[in-house]
Amino acid sequence: MMQEGLDDGPDFLSEEDRGPRAVNVDLQTDATLQVDISDALSERDKVKFTVHTKSTLPNFKQNEFSVVRQHEEFIWLHDSFVENEEYAGFIIPPAPPRPDFDASREKLQKLGEGEGSMTKEEFTKMKQELEAEYLAIFKKTVAMHEVFLCRVAAHPVLRKDLNFHVFLEYNQDLSVRGKNKKEKLEDFFKNVVKSADGVIVSGVKDVDDFFEHEKTFLLEYHNRVKDASAKSDRMIRSHKSAADDINRIASTLYTLGTQDSTDVCKFFLKVSELFEKTRKIEARVAADEDLKLADLLKYYLRESQAAKDLLYRRGRALVDYENANKALDKARAKNKDVLQAETTQQVCCQKFEKISESAKQELIDFKTRRVAAFRKNLVELAELELKHAKGNLQLLQSCLAVLKGDT
Amino acid sequence: MPYKTLILCSKICDGMNAYMAYKVTTKTSLNLFNRNEFTVKRRFSDFLGLHSKLASKYLHIGYIVPPAPEKSIVGMTKVKVGKEDLSSAEFVEKRRSALERYLMRTVNHPALLKDPDVIQFLESTELPRAVSTQALSGAGILRMVNKAAEAVNKMTIKMNESDAWFEEKQQQFENLDVQLRKLHASVESLVCHRKELSVNTASFAKSAAMLGNSEDHTALSRALSQLAEVEEKIDQLHQEQAYADFYLFSELLGDYVRLITAGVFDHRMKTWSKWQDAQVMLQRKREAEAKLQYANKPDKLQQAKEEIKEWEAKVQQGERDFEQISKNIRREVGRFEKQRVKDFKVVIIKYLESLVHTQQQLIKYWEAFLPEAKAIA
């Protein structure tokens, strides 16, 4: 097991991640509907995901089929859930973030430009590393898109959504273009209104203790997860930088070793070899921390936001209900438009109660999922850290033994 | 002949005046000194003064004189890690360590150890104050040496190198210099990033603790607090490792880069050039004398003959000087190589041992955390 980290392949994801990539969510794999992303292709400025479905449900024409989807179509699906009044009482699975290869692509380009200024070995090494980085980002974006689909498929109501089925089955382009400038501006204003409204709505004290607690909890939790996510990113970036330095040190030691005519050249070469191996391990440590810790925190940042959105919708419905009550009282007092007021009040009441009921369950499920995901990831993080530290230790000790034996 | 001269530098503050003084303790079994163990107080300028004396005595005859410690402790590549506060503990420690290494290198040189200035420096309670330290700083000396080297180069000397050994060694030293500088720069970068990593890990630890506080599932909350503790310990570890990176690895490399640029080969070229000039001069004097033979000017002829004698002596001296400096450099380079090999071997092993320790600690911390993570129910 310890030698695993020492091969030359650019494979940054360890063996454990080859299974269902839904690492951040603990989902039961249900035979009636299984969705995964079986393949992905990265082209110039877009990624094409092959969405593969296995289902025994009668809604689908076949039991197993695949379609090709792009990021915008995932967003379309997510937005259709958000805009659907029927789903107001659910935590809408957060949309996957846009695939961002800009930084990686820029680095590869810079490398190409600087080809003349470095030795062939240095160039090949850097190219391999950048390609590995690109691959890691690629695998991550695939995982995040897959998690979104799996969450939808696991949800008792969302899995039946018509748009979802179209998304899974329709083998032509869904022709959903990204939002144009006007629509993006509309969204922006909508969000401003929503935030302002959210402040008003959240100010309303809830009679229900459970929801009052959840509101307070989620607000604080969301902010702290955001902070932890940012700090973990910074920590991991420093780790990667340190690993890069060790790489350069290894190269220079190698040159020194080949140039040196004295006894110490053996030392240089041996230590250079050692550092080549240990820095690969360090890079893997950073990559694993990224997957198990940083991605986990990022995911729960998005999910806690989705939970907050649910609470907002419920709060909004509550305010509407209370307003409808007041309106009804007024109407009765004036004896004007009473019927209309009664209907409105009924509708608001039903809406509020429906949301409340499912929201409670959703929030409980959220906690269960969260605890399970943290447990899984923290355990795996610790196990990987141990594995890598032991690997490093073994390399260091065997190198030391050789060097000490020589002096 | 086995002997042990140990020098420790510890900082003492003189309450009256605002300068830093260093306690130099020597432990030795050599007969050169009056006692076996003695301590003196020295200031930074005293060290520079010692170096300038040694440089003026020995550099031009081909001894590799250890370069004086840098006045400003900024790395060769000017990589700064935060503000270098002159009174900060870190700065003082860096300087103390540099001074100690400087003295150790000096006394390890068999000829320098016997030098009266060195003995006086180590032994006598009172030392005449070094006059002007500006020109005497390590960088100052370097500038002087480099200027001399430049002057040599400007004369476009094409030295007939009859000795392949020198050509080879010079090339080797140049290559070594290039690679050591590169290595030094990378190690400094590593020190910088490790310090950054330590800071960011501490920051993350605090953040994780906060997250643990707001988590309302008890077991998960506790596990997150434990994670925060682990990360806090790891940040300490990173700090210690950065310290080792620096003191073991980086400083050694810096010392060697400065040693190599001490310029012995240039002095040899200068000596050779002086010898050649003397030969040219002698030739001219001989020609002048030959001309005067037929000029019937007995006084001038006598003077010319005397000048010839003078320049013959100078040529002989020039040749002797050249042979002496060549011999000295050969011996010095041999000694330097031996010392270099020893130094690097020792430091590399010490450095790897520090890395081993870090990994062992990491294993300990994560092994303690794992059951906590598994206990989340």
Tab-separated table of C-alpha atoms in Angstrom, chain B:
chain	number	residue	atom	x	y	z
B	1	MET	CA	46.799	16.340	15.648
B	2	PRO	CA	43.561	16.222	17.533
B	3	TYR	CA	42.433	19.429	19.143
B	4	LYS	CA	39.140	20.970	19.907
B	5	THR	CA	38.428	24.620	19.750
B	6	LEU	CA	34.831	25.387	20.426
B	7	ILE	CA	33.313	28.781	20.165
B	8	LEU	CA	29.915	29.725	21.501
B	9	CYS	CA	28.332	33.037	20.907
B	10	SER	CA	25.693	34.298	23.227
B	11	LYS	CA	24.190	37.711	23.202
B	12	ILE	CA	24.475	40.086	26.135
B	13	CYS	CA	23.046	43.523	26.315
B	14	ASP	CA	25.212	46.233	27.753
B	15	GLY	CA	22.823	48.312	29.834
B	16	MET	CA	24.751	51.575	29.564
B	17	ASN	CA	25.054	51.837	25.798
B	18	ALA	CA	22.671	50.771	23.127
B	19	TYR	CA	24.695	48.144	21.319
B	20	MET	CA	24.703	44.392	21.184
B	21	ALA	CA	27.698	42.525	22.572
B	22	TYR	CA	28.496	38.883	22.016
B	23	LYS	CA	30.048	36.501	24.509
B	24	VAL	CA	32.740	34.473	22.788
B	25	THR	CA	33.708	31.371	24.744
B	26	THR	CA	36.667	29.296	23.608
B	27	LYS	CA	37.367	25.800	24.831
B	28	THR	CA	40.683	24.428	23.695
B	29	SER	CA	43.472	22.070	24.498
B	30	LEU	CA	46.005	23.847	22.300
B	31	ASN	CA	49.211	25.309	23.691
B	32	LEU	CA	48.707	28.457	21.675
B	33	PHE	CA	46.496	29.819	24.382
B	34	ASN	CA	47.150	30.651	28.004
B	35	ARG	CA	44.164	28.840	29.410
B	36	ASN	CA	41.871	25.974	28.402
B	37	GLU	CA	38.662	27.912	28.604
B	38	PHE	CA	38.073	31.617	28.402
B	39	THR	CA	35.395	34.110	27.516
B	40	VAL	CA	35.550	37.576	26.033
B	41	LYS	CA	33.037	40.218	25.008
B	42	ARG	CA	33.054	41.332	21.415
B	43	ARG	CA	30.981	43.645	19.277
B	44	PHE	CA	29.951	43.053	15.676
B	45	SER	CA	32.448	45.657	14.482
B	46	ASP	CA	35.221	43.694	16.210
B	47	PHE	CA	34.474	40.723	14.002
B	48	LEU	CA	34.598	42.892	10.914
B	49	GLY	CA	37.878	44.357	12.133
B	50	LEU	CA	39.392	40.900	12.529
B	51	HIS	CA	38.292	39.897	9.078
B	52	SER	CA	39.748	42.987	7.436
B	53	LYS	CA	43.116	42.338	9.085
B	54	LEU	CA	43.134	38.713	7.957
B	55	ALA	CA	42.015	39.626	4.466
B	56	SER	CA	44.774	42.186	4.047
B	57	LYS	CA	47.389	39.716	5.268
B	58	TYR	CA	46.414	36.540	3.507
B	59	LEU	CA	44.102	37.036	0.565
B	60	HIS	CA	46.818	38.181	-1.800
B	61	ILE	CA	48.985	35.170	-1.139
B	62	GLY	CA	46.253	32.751	-1.972
B	63	TYR	CA	44.618	31.829	1.295
B	64	ILE	CA	40.879	31.306	1.292
B	65	VAL	CA	40.015	33.686	4.109
B	66	PRO	CA	36.498	33.081	5.486
B	67	PRO	CA	34.358	36.056	4.492
B	68	ALA	CA	33.037	38.340	7.216
B	69	PRO	CA	29.451	37.920	8.320
B	70	GLU	CA	26.955	40.054	6.426
B	71	LYS	CA	26.014	43.320	8.014
B	72	SER	CA	22.434	43.123	6.864
B	73	ILE	CA	20.856	39.757	7.256
B	74	VAL	CA	18.903	39.611	4.093
B	75	GLY	CA	19.383	36.549	1.943
B	76	MET	CA	21.474	36.497	-1.179
B	77	THR	CA	18.313	36.650	-3.223
B	78	LYS	CA	16.751	39.267	-1.026
B	79	VAL	CA	13.847	37.048	-0.064
B	80	LYS	CA	12.300	38.735	2.919
B	81	VAL	CA	10.000	36.999	5.311
B	82	GLY	CA	8.106	39.774	6.977
B	83	LYS	CA	9.854	42.808	8.362
B	84	GLU	CA	13.394	42.303	9.604
B	85	ASP	CA	13.331	44.178	12.877
B	86	LEU	CA	16.910	44.875	13.891
B	87	SER	CA	16.180	44.243	17.518
B	88	SER	CA	13.994	41.208	16.964
B	89	ALA	CA	14.980	37.939	18.554
B	90	GLU	CA	15.100	36.263	15.173
B	91	PHE	CA	17.544	38.785	13.743
B	92	VAL	CA	19.841	38.520	16.747
B	93	GLU	CA	19.817	34.743	16.575
B	94	LYS	CA	20.644	34.773	12.859
B	95	ARG	CA	23.546	37.087	13.502
B	96	ARG	CA	24.810	35.135	16.491
B	97	SER	CA	24.761	31.947	14.447
B	98	ALA	CA	26.555	33.638	11.539
B	99	LEU	CA	29.277	35.013	13.817
B	100	GLU	CA	29.789	31.630	15.403
B	101	ARG	CA	30.140	29.910	12.052
B	102	TYR	CA	32.558	32.635	10.950
B	103	LEU	CA	34.830	32.100	13.929
B	104	MET	CA	34.710	28.328	13.619
B	105	ARG	CA	35.733	28.518	9.977
B	106	THR	CA	38.551	30.894	10.853
B	107	VAL	CA	40.010	28.744	13.618
B	108	ASN	CA	39.627	25.621	11.534
B	109	HIS	CA	42.104	27.124	9.108
B	110	PRO	CA	45.479	25.850	10.364
B	111	ALA	CA	47.367	29.005	9.405
B	112	LEU	CA	44.774	31.506	10.568
B	113	LEU	CA	44.451	29.857	13.951
B	114	LYS	CA	48.081	30.727	14.702
B	115	ASP	CA	47.686	34.311	13.546
B	116	PRO	CA	48.333	36.735	16.414
B	117	ASP	CA	45.277	38.818	15.527
B	118	VAL	CA	43.067	35.767	15.853
B	119	ILE	CA	44.623	34.767	19.144
B	120	GLN	CA	44.249	38.286	20.446
B	121	PHE	CA	40.624	38.349	19.305
B	122	LEU	CA	39.784	35.176	21.165
B	123	GLU	CA	41.805	35.802	24.273
B	124	SER	CA	42.348	39.390	25.280
B	125	THR	CA	39.763	41.130	27.407
B	126	GLU	CA	40.290	44.501	25.749
B	127	LEU	CA	40.433	44.946	22.027
B	128	PRO	CA	41.306	48.201	20.268
B	129	ARG	CA	38.076	49.412	18.667
B	130	ALA	CA	37.860	48.842	14.919
B	131	VAL	CA	37.958	52.293	13.368
B	132	SER	CA	35.556	52.458	10.502
B	133	THR	CA	33.288	49.550	9.910
B	134	GLN	CA	31.717	50.887	6.775
B	135	ALA	CA	34.563	49.869	4.529
B	136	LEU	CA	35.220	46.792	6.597
B	137	SER	CA	31.873	45.087	6.258
B	138	GLY	CA	31.774	41.777	4.479
B	139	ALA	CA	30.131	43.446	1.551
B	140	GLY	CA	32.777	46.156	1.637
B	141	ILE	CA	35.595	43.684	1.419
B	142	LEU	CA	33.798	41.893	-1.328
B	143	ARG	CA	33.542	45.127	-3.228
B	144	MET	CA	37.266	45.726	-2.845
B	145	VAL	CA	38.082	42.250	-3.992
B	146	ASN	CA	35.706	42.468	-6.873
B	147	LYS	CA	37.125	45.820	-7.921
B	148	ALA	CA	40.560	44.264	-7.968
B	149	ALA	CA	39.248	41.379	-9.991
B	150	GLU	CA	37.561	43.753	-12.390
B	151	ALA	CA	40.741	45.716	-12.787
B	152	VAL	CA	42.486	42.503	-13.611
B	153	ASN	CA	39.885	41.601	-16.183
B	154	LYS	CA	39.955	45.033	-17.703
B	155	MET	CA	43.622	44.583	-18.449
B	156	THR	CA	42.464	41.728	-20.690
B	157	ILE	CA	45.050	39.392	-19.381
B	158	LYS	CA	45.317	36.323	-21.412
B	159	MET	CA	47.238	34.243	-18.944
B	160	ASN	CA	49.149	31.388	-20.431
B	161	GLU	CA	47.826	28.779	-18.154
B	162	SER	CA	50.542	26.163	-18.102
B	163	ASP	CA	48.797	24.420	-15.316
B	164	ALA	CA	45.664	22.572	-16.365
B	165	TRP	CA	44.790	22.020	-12.726
B	166	PHE	CA	44.053	25.714	-12.232
B	167	GLU	CA	41.931	25.977	-15.325
B	168	GLU	CA	39.933	22.964	-14.271
B	169	LYS	CA	39.523	24.135	-10.678
B	170	GLN	CA	38.434	27.585	-11.700
B	171	GLN	CA	35.772	26.160	-13.959
B	172	GLN	CA	34.633	23.815	-11.212
B	173	PHE	CA	34.374	26.652	-8.743
B	174	GLU	CA	32.376	28.709	-11.193
B	175	ASN	CA	29.931	25.852	-11.786
B	176	LEU	CA	29.693	25.180	-8.078
B	177	ASP	CA	28.972	28.844	-7.449
B	178	VAL	CA	26.126	28.894	-9.969
B	179	GLN	CA	24.491	25.758	-8.592
B	180	LEU	CA	24.917	26.740	-4.953
B	181	ARG	CA	23.312	30.088	-5.596
B	182	LYS	CA	20.388	28.376	-7.314
B	183	LEU	CA	20.058	25.915	-4.472
B	184	HIS	CA	20.290	28.666	-1.904
B	185	ALA	CA	17.524	30.597	-3.619
B	186	SER	CA	15.264	27.529	-3.688
B	187	VAL	CA	15.919	26.752	-0.037
B	188	GLU	CA	15.174	30.335	0.931
B	189	SER	CA	11.941	30.082	-0.992
B	190	LEU	CA	11.158	26.869	0.892
B	191	VAL	CA	11.802	28.559	4.233
B	192	CYS	CA	9.480	31.364	3.184
B	193	HIS	CA	6.683	29.012	2.085
B	194	ARG	CA	7.016	26.861	5.159
B	195	LYS	CA	6.637	29.886	7.372
B	196	GLU	CA	3.612	30.864	5.314
B	197	LEU	CA	2.243	27.342	5.693
B	198	SER	CA	2.714	27.560	9.438
B	199	VAL	CA	0.812	30.845	9.617
B	200	ASN	CA	-1.993	29.591	7.373
B	201	THR	CA	-2.285	26.343	9.317
B	202	ALA	CA	-2.623	28.270	12.574
B	203	SER	CA	-5.275	30.430	10.957
B	204	PHE	CA	-7.158	27.388	9.714
B	205	ALA	CA	-6.923	25.791	13.154
B	206	LYS	CA	-8.676	28.780	14.702
B	207	SER	CA	-11.313	28.694	11.989
B	208	ALA	CA	-11.907	24.975	12.500
B	209	ALA	CA	-12.294	25.550	16.241
B	210	MET	CA	-14.946	28.193	15.540
B	211	LEU	CA	-16.724	25.835	13.180
B	212	GLY	CA	-16.638	23.145	15.831
B	213	ASN	CA	-18.205	25.558	18.293
B	214	SER	CA	-21.162	26.301	16.067
B	215	GLU	CA	-21.686	22.688	14.996
B	216	ASP	CA	-24.705	21.431	16.911
B	217	HIS	CA	-23.995	17.737	16.600
B	218	THR	CA	-22.019	16.953	19.736
B	219	ALA	CA	-19.657	14.266	18.458
B	220	LEU	CA	-18.889	16.148	15.256
B	221	SER	CA	-18.355	19.311	17.241
B	222	ARG	CA	-15.807	17.572	19.417
B	223	ALA	CA	-14.053	16.026	16.421
B	224	LEU	CA	-13.759	19.433	14.771
B	225	SER	CA	-12.230	20.868	17.943
B	226	GLN	CA	-9.777	18.001	17.945
B	227	LEU	CA	-8.973	18.704	14.314
B	228	ALA	CA	-8.281	22.301	15.289
B	229	GLU	CA	-5.887	21.116	17.987
B	230	VAL	CA	-4.078	18.809	15.601
B	231	GLU	CA	-3.668	21.590	13.071
B	232	GLU	CA	-2.347	23.897	15.780
B	233	LYS	CA	0.324	21.351	16.693
B	234	ILE	CA	1.146	20.871	13.032
B	235	ASP	CA	1.607	24.600	12.580
B	236	GLN	CA	4.214	24.495	15.359
B	237	LEU	CA	5.873	21.627	13.551
B	238	HIS	CA	6.042	23.608	10.332
B	239	GLN	CA	7.618	26.498	12.185
B	240	GLU	CA	10.292	24.252	13.663
B	241	GLN	CA	10.953	22.674	10.305
B	242	ALA	CA	11.311	26.083	8.693
B	243	TYR	CA	13.829	26.912	11.396
B	244	ALA	CA	15.815	23.781	10.552
B	245	ASP	CA	15.504	24.479	6.826
B	246	PHE	CA	17.074	27.809	7.458
B	247	TYR	CA	19.774	27.214	10.016
B	248	LEU	CA	20.942	23.887	8.772
B	249	PHE	CA	20.567	24.184	5.068
B	250	SER	CA	20.146	27.716	3.877
B	251	GLU	CA	22.821	29.363	6.002
B	252	LEU	CA	25.392	26.744	5.056
B	253	LEU	CA	24.721	27.330	1.389
B	254	GLY	CA	24.993	31.083	1.855
B	255	ASP	CA	28.325	30.688	3.629
B	256	TYR	CA	29.705	28.556	0.845
B	257	VAL	CA	28.598	30.892	-1.899
B	258	ARG	CA	30.420	33.707	-0.130
B	259	LEU	CA	33.491	31.533	0.451
B	260	ILE	CA	33.796	30.672	-3.180
B	261	THR	CA	33.625	34.242	-4.314
B	262	ALA	CA	36.607	35.088	-2.095
B	263	GLY	CA	38.583	35.561	-5.248
B	264	VAL	CA	41.777	33.579	-4.765
B	265	PHE	CA	42.107	32.799	-8.432
B	266	ASP	CA	41.964	36.446	-9.323
B	267	HIS	CA	44.802	37.210	-6.948
B	268	ARG	CA	46.897	34.569	-8.636
B	269	MET	CA	46.217	36.181	-11.982
B	270	LYS	CA	47.213	39.539	-10.552
B	271	THR	CA	50.445	38.077	-9.199
B	272	TRP	CA	51.199	36.470	-12.540
B	273	SER	CA	50.485	39.727	-14.307
B	274	LYS	CA	52.844	41.584	-11.974
B	275	TRP	CA	55.560	39.050	-12.759
B	276	GLN	CA	54.961	39.442	-16.492
B	277	ASP	CA	55.058	43.207	-16.190
B	278	ALA	CA	58.372	42.955	-14.360
B	279	GLN	CA	59.748	40.806	-17.180
B	280	VAL	CA	58.588	43.343	-19.744
B	281	MET	CA	60.172	46.135	-17.703
B	282	LEU	CA	63.432	44.178	-17.424
B	283	GLN	CA	63.502	43.668	-21.153
B	284	ARG	CA	63.044	47.398	-21.708
B	285	LYS	CA	65.810	48.248	-19.253
B	286	ARG	CA	68.107	45.813	-21.039
B	287	GLU	CA	67.313	47.400	-24.369
B	288	ALA	CA	67.869	50.842	-22.901
B	289	GLU	CA	71.229	49.735	-21.480
B	290	ALA	CA	72.235	48.243	-24.802
B	291	LYS	CA	71.497	51.579	-26.495
B	292	LEU	CA	73.477	53.497	-23.874
B	293	GLN	CA	76.526	51.243	-24.510
B	294	TYR	CA	77.167	53.227	-27.687
B	295	ALA	CA	76.130	56.631	-26.313
B	296	ASN	CA	79.209	57.286	-24.210
B	297	LYS	CA	77.286	58.473	-21.156
B	298	PRO	CA	79.009	56.633	-18.280
B	299	ASP	CA	76.675	57.969	-15.530
B	300	LYS	CA	73.501	56.986	-17.329
B	301	LEU	CA	75.010	53.616	-18.214
B	302	GLN	CA	75.769	52.933	-14.554
B	303	GLN	CA	72.248	53.895	-13.612
B	304	ALA	CA	70.841	51.634	-16.329
B	305	LYS	CA	72.925	48.701	-15.042
B	306	GLU	CA	71.621	49.312	-11.536
B	307	GLU	CA	68.070	49.450	-12.794
B	308	ILE	CA	68.592	46.145	-14.581
B	309	LYS	CA	69.745	44.579	-11.329
B	310	GLU	CA	66.690	46.037	-9.606
B	311	TRP	CA	64.324	44.589	-12.154
B	312	GLU	CA	66.078	41.246	-12.288
B	313	ALA	CA	65.415	40.989	-8.585
B	314	LYS	CA	61.814	42.011	-9.137
B	315	VAL	CA	61.384	39.360	-11.820
B	316	GLN	CA	62.817	36.757	-9.524
B	317	GLN	CA	60.546	37.910	-6.722
B	318	GLY	CA	57.580	37.921	-9.090
B	319	GLU	CA	58.302	34.354	-10.095
B	320	ARG	CA	58.708	33.297	-6.476
B	321	ASP	CA	55.474	35.051	-5.511
B	322	PHE	CA	53.653	33.378	-8.342
B	323	GLU	CA	54.936	29.954	-7.413
B	324	GLN	CA	54.139	30.558	-3.781
B	325	ILE	CA	50.587	31.704	-4.394
B	326	SER	CA	50.024	28.794	-6.776
B	327	LYS	CA	51.292	26.392	-4.140
B	328	ASN	CA	49.161	28.023	-1.463
B	329	ILE	CA	46.044	27.945	-3.571
B	330	ARG	CA	46.532	24.282	-4.381
B	331	ARG	CA	46.798	23.517	-0.707
B	332	GLU	CA	43.916	25.790	0.200
B	333	VAL	CA	41.629	24.355	-2.428
B	334	GLY	CA	42.486	20.851	-1.261
B	335	ARG	CA	41.633	21.839	2.289
B	336	PHE	CA	38.504	23.653	1.150
B	337	GLU	CA	37.288	20.598	-0.730
B	338	LYS	CA	37.851	18.361	2.299
B	339	GLN	CA	36.094	20.824	4.552
B	340	ARG	CA	33.257	21.258	2.096
B	341	VAL	CA	32.697	17.536	1.843
B	342	LYS	CA	32.660	17.177	5.618
B	343	ASP	CA	30.390	20.168	6.150
B	344	PHE	CA	27.861	19.117	3.565
B	345	LYS	CA	27.749	15.514	4.711
B	346	VAL	CA	27.190	16.530	8.320
B	347	VAL	CA	24.559	19.107	7.467
B	348	ILE	CA	22.684	16.883	5.052
B	349	ILE	CA	22.429	14.148	7.647
B	350	LYS	CA	21.310	16.582	10.338
B	351	TYR	CA	18.740	18.030	7.964
B	352	LEU	CA	17.316	14.653	7.017
B	353	GLU	CA	17.096	13.797	10.697
B	354	SER	CA	15.028	16.934	11.248
B	355	LEU	CA	12.701	15.838	8.454
B	356	VAL	CA	12.410	12.399	10.036
B	357	HIS	CA	11.427	13.974	13.319
B	358	THR	CA	8.726	16.046	11.639
B	359	GLN	CA	7.182	12.998	9.989
B	360	GLN	CA	7.270	11.039	13.236
B	361	GLN	CA	5.426	13.831	14.999
B	362	LEU	CA	2.851	14.052	12.198
B	363	ILE	CA	2.182	10.343	12.539
B	364	LYS	CA	1.694	10.744	16.262
B	365	TYR	CA	-0.795	13.578	15.853
B	366	TRP	CA	-2.905	11.941	13.156
B	367	GLU	CA	-2.933	8.609	14.966
B	368	ALA	CA	-4.363	10.392	17.983
B	369	PHE	CA	-7.008	12.097	15.848
B	370	LEU	CA	-8.217	9.099	13.859
B	371	PRO	CA	-10.240	7.460	16.673
B	372	GLU	CA	-11.876	10.831	17.369
B	373	ALA	CA	-13.008	11.053	13.760
B	374	LYS	CA	-14.253	7.485	13.819
B	375	ALA	CA	-16.180	8.220	17.006
B	376	ILE	CA	-18.518	10.591	15.188
B	377	ALA	CA	-21.848	8.835	15.285
